[in-house]
Amino acid sequence: MTNLGKNFEPLLTREAPKTVDRMGLFWLLAAAIATIVLWQVPGGNYILYPFTILATWFHEMGHGLMALLLGGQFQQLEIFSNGSGVAFHSLPLYLGPIGRALVAAAGPMGPPIAGAGLILASRSFRSAHLSLTILGGFLLISTLIWVRSLFGIVAIPLLGLIILGVALKAPRWMQGFGIQFLGVQACVSTYHQVDYLFSASAGPGLLSDTAQMQQQLLLPYWFWGGLMAIASLVILVQSLRIAYRSK
């Protein structure tokens, strides 16, 4: 090899990973934008249906796990074929309005927080592989402990097995891209339920999460909806920025 070739070799070695990272980030952001658009057009939900169910699982698990963290109980979780779900939980009375508001907020904020964790895990193959394995395993465990609807008992472990299959059988690049893609889907799922964030109702006789926050903390539901929509976008952007930051 000539001296010129030797001089360029370290430069090429250093620059190549950065180029690949930029391409990956571009496609992930494109996937996020496409997801938001597809969720708003007729038929788009069919294409993104598995991610809709996964986002619902993140949402309802957010309610239930926050209740557990605050010293309450998480009795059961129901997920339905139309993409809706409900988590049954209880809280100690002494927690008052703050505790109830935290549990209400944990549902809409559950997917973006989980998504950020998945994106950050993609910084190395080991953490990506481990995170996919944990996510797939936790989907299976949650079915045994909490899921009680017939559809959920079928769909949630199926998603868990698919994710475990990727973790155990897929090549490294697919695992890395897969966990980032799942992370982005979880983050942008907030905008799938954007109407719900700015609604006072979750169905006949039921308050939405933001309306429950209004009930506990007085500020209007649309304020809490807007705050969580902005927070979800910030979480996505910051997690991608950290994941692609030069080591």
Coordinates of C-alpha atoms in Angstrom, one line a residue:
M1 CA 0.0 0.0 0.0
T2 CA 1.3 3.5 -0.9
N3 CA 1.9 6.1 1.8
L4 CA -1.1 8.0 0.4
G5 CA -3.3 5.0 0.9
K6 CA -2.0 4.5 4.4
N7 CA -2.8 8.2 5.2
F8 CA -6.4 7.9 4.0
E9 CA -7.1 4.5 5.6
P10 CA -7.6 5.9 9.2
L11 CA -9.7 8.7 7.9
L12 CA -12.1 6.3 6.1
T13 CA -12.2 4.1 9.1
R14 CA -13.3 7.0 11.3
E15 CA -15.8 8.6 8.9
A16 CA -17.7 5.5 7.7
P17 CA -19.6 4.8 11.0
K18 CA -20.8 8.5 11.0
T19 CA -22.2 8.2 7.5
V20 CA -24.0 5.1 8.4
D21 CA -25.4 6.7 11.5
R22 CA -26.7 9.7 9.6
M23 CA -28.5 7.4 7.1
G24 CA -30.1 5.4 9.9
L25 CA -31.3 8.6 11.6
F26 CA -32.8 9.9 8.4
W27 CA -34.8 6.7 7.8
L28 CA -36.0 6.5 11.4
L29 CA -37.2 10.1 11.2
A30 CA -38.9 9.4 7.9
A31 CA -40.6 6.3 9.5
A32 CA -41.8 8.5 12.4
I33 CA -43.3 11.1 10.0
A34 CA -44.9 8.4 7.8
T35 CA -46.4 6.8 11.0
I36 CA -48.0 10.1 12.0
V37 CA -49.4 10.5 8.5
L38 CA -50.7 6.9 8.2
W39 CA -52.5 7.2 11.5
Q40 CA -54.5 10.1 10.2
V41 CA -55.6 8.6 6.8
P42 CA -58.2 5.9 6.1
G43 CA -56.6 2.4 6.1
G44 CA -53.4 3.6 7.8
N45 CA -54.3 1.8 11.0
Y46 CA -54.3 -1.6 9.2
I47 CA -50.7 -1.1 8.1
L48 CA -49.6 0.0 11.6
Y49 CA -52.0 -2.3 13.6
P50 CA -49.3 -4.3 15.5
F51 CA -47.6 -1.1 16.6
T52 CA -51.0 0.3 17.7
I53 CA -51.5 -2.8 19.9
L54 CA -48.0 -2.4 21.3
A55 CA -48.5 1.3 22.0
T56 CA -51.8 0.4 23.9
W57 CA -49.9 -2.1 25.9
F58 CA -47.2 0.6 26.8
H59 CA -50.0 3.0 27.7
E60 CA -52.0 0.7 30.0
M61 CA -48.8 -0.7 31.6
G62 CA -47.8 2.9 32.3
H63 CA -51.0 3.3 34.4
G64 CA -50.6 0.0 36.2
L65 CA -46.9 0.2 36.9
M66 CA -47.2 3.8 38.2
A67 CA -49.9 2.6 40.6
L68 CA -47.5 -0.1 41.8
L69 CA -44.6 2.4 42.2
L70 CA -46.8 4.6 44.4
G71 CA -47.7 1.7 46.7
G72 CA -51.0 0.8 45.1
Q73 CA -52.3 -2.3 43.2
F74 CA -52.4 -3.3 39.5
Q75 CA -55.2 -5.8 39.3
Q76 CA -55.5 -6.5 35.6
L77 CA -55.1 -5.3 32.0
E78 CA -57.5 -5.6 29.1
I79 CA -56.6 -4.9 25.5
F80 CA -59.2 -5.1 22.7
S81 CA -59.0 -5.7 18.9
N82 CA -60.0 -2.1 18.2
G83 CA -56.7 -0.9 19.8
S84 CA -58.3 0.3 23.0
G85 CA -57.4 -0.9 26.5
V86 CA -58.0 -0.4 30.2
A87 CA -55.9 -1.0 33.3
F88 CA -57.6 -1.7 36.6
H89 CA -55.7 -0.4 39.6
S90 CA -56.1 1.1 43.0
L91 CA -54.2 3.7 45.1
P92 CA -53.8 4.4 48.8
L93 CA -56.1 7.2 49.9
Y94 CA -53.3 9.2 51.4
L95 CA -51.8 9.9 48.0
G96 CA -54.6 12.2 47.2
P97 CA -55.0 14.2 44.0
I98 CA -51.2 14.2 43.1
G99 CA -51.1 10.4 43.1
R100 CA -54.2 10.0 41.0
A101 CA -52.9 12.7 38.5
L102 CA -49.5 10.8 38.3
V103 CA -51.3 7.6 37.4
A104 CA -53.4 9.3 34.8
A105 CA -50.4 11.0 33.2
A106 CA -48.4 7.7 33.2
G107 CA -50.6 6.3 30.5
P108 CA -50.0 8.8 27.7
M109 CA -46.4 9.3 28.8
G110 CA -45.7 5.5 29.1
P111 CA -45.1 5.0 25.3
P112 CA -42.7 7.9 24.7
I113 CA -40.7 7.1 27.9
A114 CA -40.4 3.4 26.9
G115 CA -39.6 4.4 23.4
A116 CA -36.8 6.7 24.5
G117 CA -35.3 3.8 26.5
L118 CA -35.4 1.6 23.4
I119 CA -33.7 4.2 21.3
L120 CA -31.0 4.8 23.8
A121 CA -30.4 1.1 24.1
S122 CA -29.4 1.0 20.4
R123 CA -26.1 2.7 21.1
S124 CA -24.5 -0.8 21.3
F125 CA -25.3 -4.2 20.0
R126 CA -25.2 -5.7 23.5
S127 CA -27.7 -3.2 25.0
A128 CA -30.0 -3.5 21.9
H129 CA -30.0 -7.3 22.1
L130 CA -30.6 -7.2 25.9
S131 CA -33.4 -4.7 25.6
L132 CA -35.2 -6.6 22.8
T133 CA -34.9 -9.7 25.0
I134 CA -36.3 -7.9 28.0
L135 CA -39.1 -6.3 26.1
G136 CA -40.2 -9.6 24.5
G137 CA -40.0 -11.4 27.8
F138 CA -41.9 -8.8 29.7
L139 CA -44.7 -8.9 27.1
L140 CA -45.0 -12.7 27.9
I141 CA -44.8 -12.2 31.7
S142 CA -47.4 -9.4 31.7
T143 CA -49.8 -11.7 29.9
L144 CA -49.4 -14.2 32.7
I145 CA -49.8 -11.7 35.5
W146 CA -52.2 -9.0 34.3
V147 CA -53.7 -9.5 30.8
R148 CA -57.2 -10.8 31.1
S149 CA -59.0 -10.0 27.8
L150 CA -59.2 -12.8 25.2
F151 CA -57.7 -10.7 22.5
G152 CA -54.9 -9.5 24.7
I153 CA -54.1 -13.1 25.8
V154 CA -53.5 -13.9 22.1
A155 CA -52.0 -10.7 20.8
I156 CA -49.6 -9.7 23.5
P157 CA -47.6 -13.0 23.8
L158 CA -47.5 -13.1 19.9
L159 CA -45.8 -9.7 19.9
G160 CA -43.5 -10.9 22.6
L161 CA -42.5 -14.0 20.7
I162 CA -41.9 -12.0 17.5
I163 CA -39.6 -9.6 19.4
L164 CA -37.8 -12.4 21.1
G165 CA -37.3 -14.0 17.7
V166 CA -35.7 -10.9 16.4
A167 CA -33.4 -10.7 19.5
L168 CA -32.3 -14.4 19.2
K169 CA -32.2 -14.9 15.4
A170 CA -31.8 -11.6 13.6
P171 CA -28.4 -10.2 12.5
R172 CA -27.0 -7.4 14.6
W173 CA -27.9 -4.6 12.2
M174 CA -31.5 -5.7 12.2
Q175 CA -31.6 -5.8 16.0
G176 CA -30.2 -2.3 16.2
F177 CA -32.6 -0.9 13.6
G178 CA -35.5 -2.9 15.0
I179 CA -35.1 -1.5 18.5
Q180 CA -34.8 2.0 17.2
F181 CA -37.8 1.6 15.0
L182 CA -39.9 0.2 17.9
G183 CA -38.7 3.2 20.0
V184 CA -39.7 5.7 17.4
Q185 CA -43.1 4.0 17.0
A186 CA -43.7 4.2 20.7
C187 CA -42.7 7.9 20.9
V188 CA -44.9 9.0 18.0
S189 CA -47.8 6.9 19.2
T190 CA -48.7 9.9 21.3
Y191 CA -49.9 11.6 18.1
H192 CA -52.0 8.5 17.3
Q193 CA -54.1 9.5 20.3
V194 CA -53.8 13.2 19.8
D195 CA -57.6 13.5 19.7
Y196 CA -57.8 11.6 22.9
L197 CA -55.3 14.0 24.6
F198 CA -57.5 16.9 23.8
S199 CA -60.8 15.2 24.7
A200 CA -62.6 15.2 28.0
S201 CA -64.2 11.8 27.4
A202 CA -62.8 8.3 27.0
G203 CA -66.2 6.8 26.2
P204 CA -69.7 6.9 27.7
G205 CA -69.4 7.9 31.3
L206 CA -65.6 7.8 31.3
L207 CA -63.1 10.6 31.7
S208 CA -60.0 10.8 29.5
D209 CA -56.6 10.8 31.2
T210 CA -56.2 14.5 30.7
A211 CA -59.7 15.1 32.1
Q212 CA -58.8 13.1 35.1
M213 CA -55.7 15.3 35.5
Q214 CA -58.0 18.4 35.2
Q215 CA -60.2 16.9 37.9
Q216 CA -57.3 16.4 40.3
L217 CA -55.1 19.4 39.4
L218 CA -57.7 22.0 38.2
L219 CA -55.9 23.2 35.1
P220 CA -58.0 22.4 31.9
Y221 CA -57.5 19.1 30.1
W222 CA -56.3 20.7 26.9
F223 CA -53.4 22.2 28.8
W224 CA -52.3 18.8 30.0
G225 CA -52.9 17.3 26.5
G226 CA -50.7 20.0 24.9
L227 CA -48.0 19.6 27.6
M228 CA -47.8 15.9 27.0
A229 CA -47.8 16.2 23.2
I230 CA -44.8 18.6 23.5
A231 CA -43.1 16.4 26.0
S232 CA -43.4 13.4 23.8
L233 CA -41.7 15.3 20.9
V234 CA -38.9 16.5 23.1
I235 CA -38.3 13.0 24.5
L236 CA -38.1 11.6 20.9
V237 CA -35.7 14.3 19.6
Q238 CA -33.5 14.2 22.7
S239 CA -33.2 10.4 22.8
L240 CA -32.3 10.3 19.1
R241 CA -29.7 13.1 19.6
I242 CA -28.1 11.2 22.5
A243 CA -28.2 7.9 20.6
Y244 CA -26.5 9.4 17.6
R245 CA -24.1 11.6 19.5
S246 CA -20.4 10.8 18.7
K247 CA -18.8 8.6 21.4

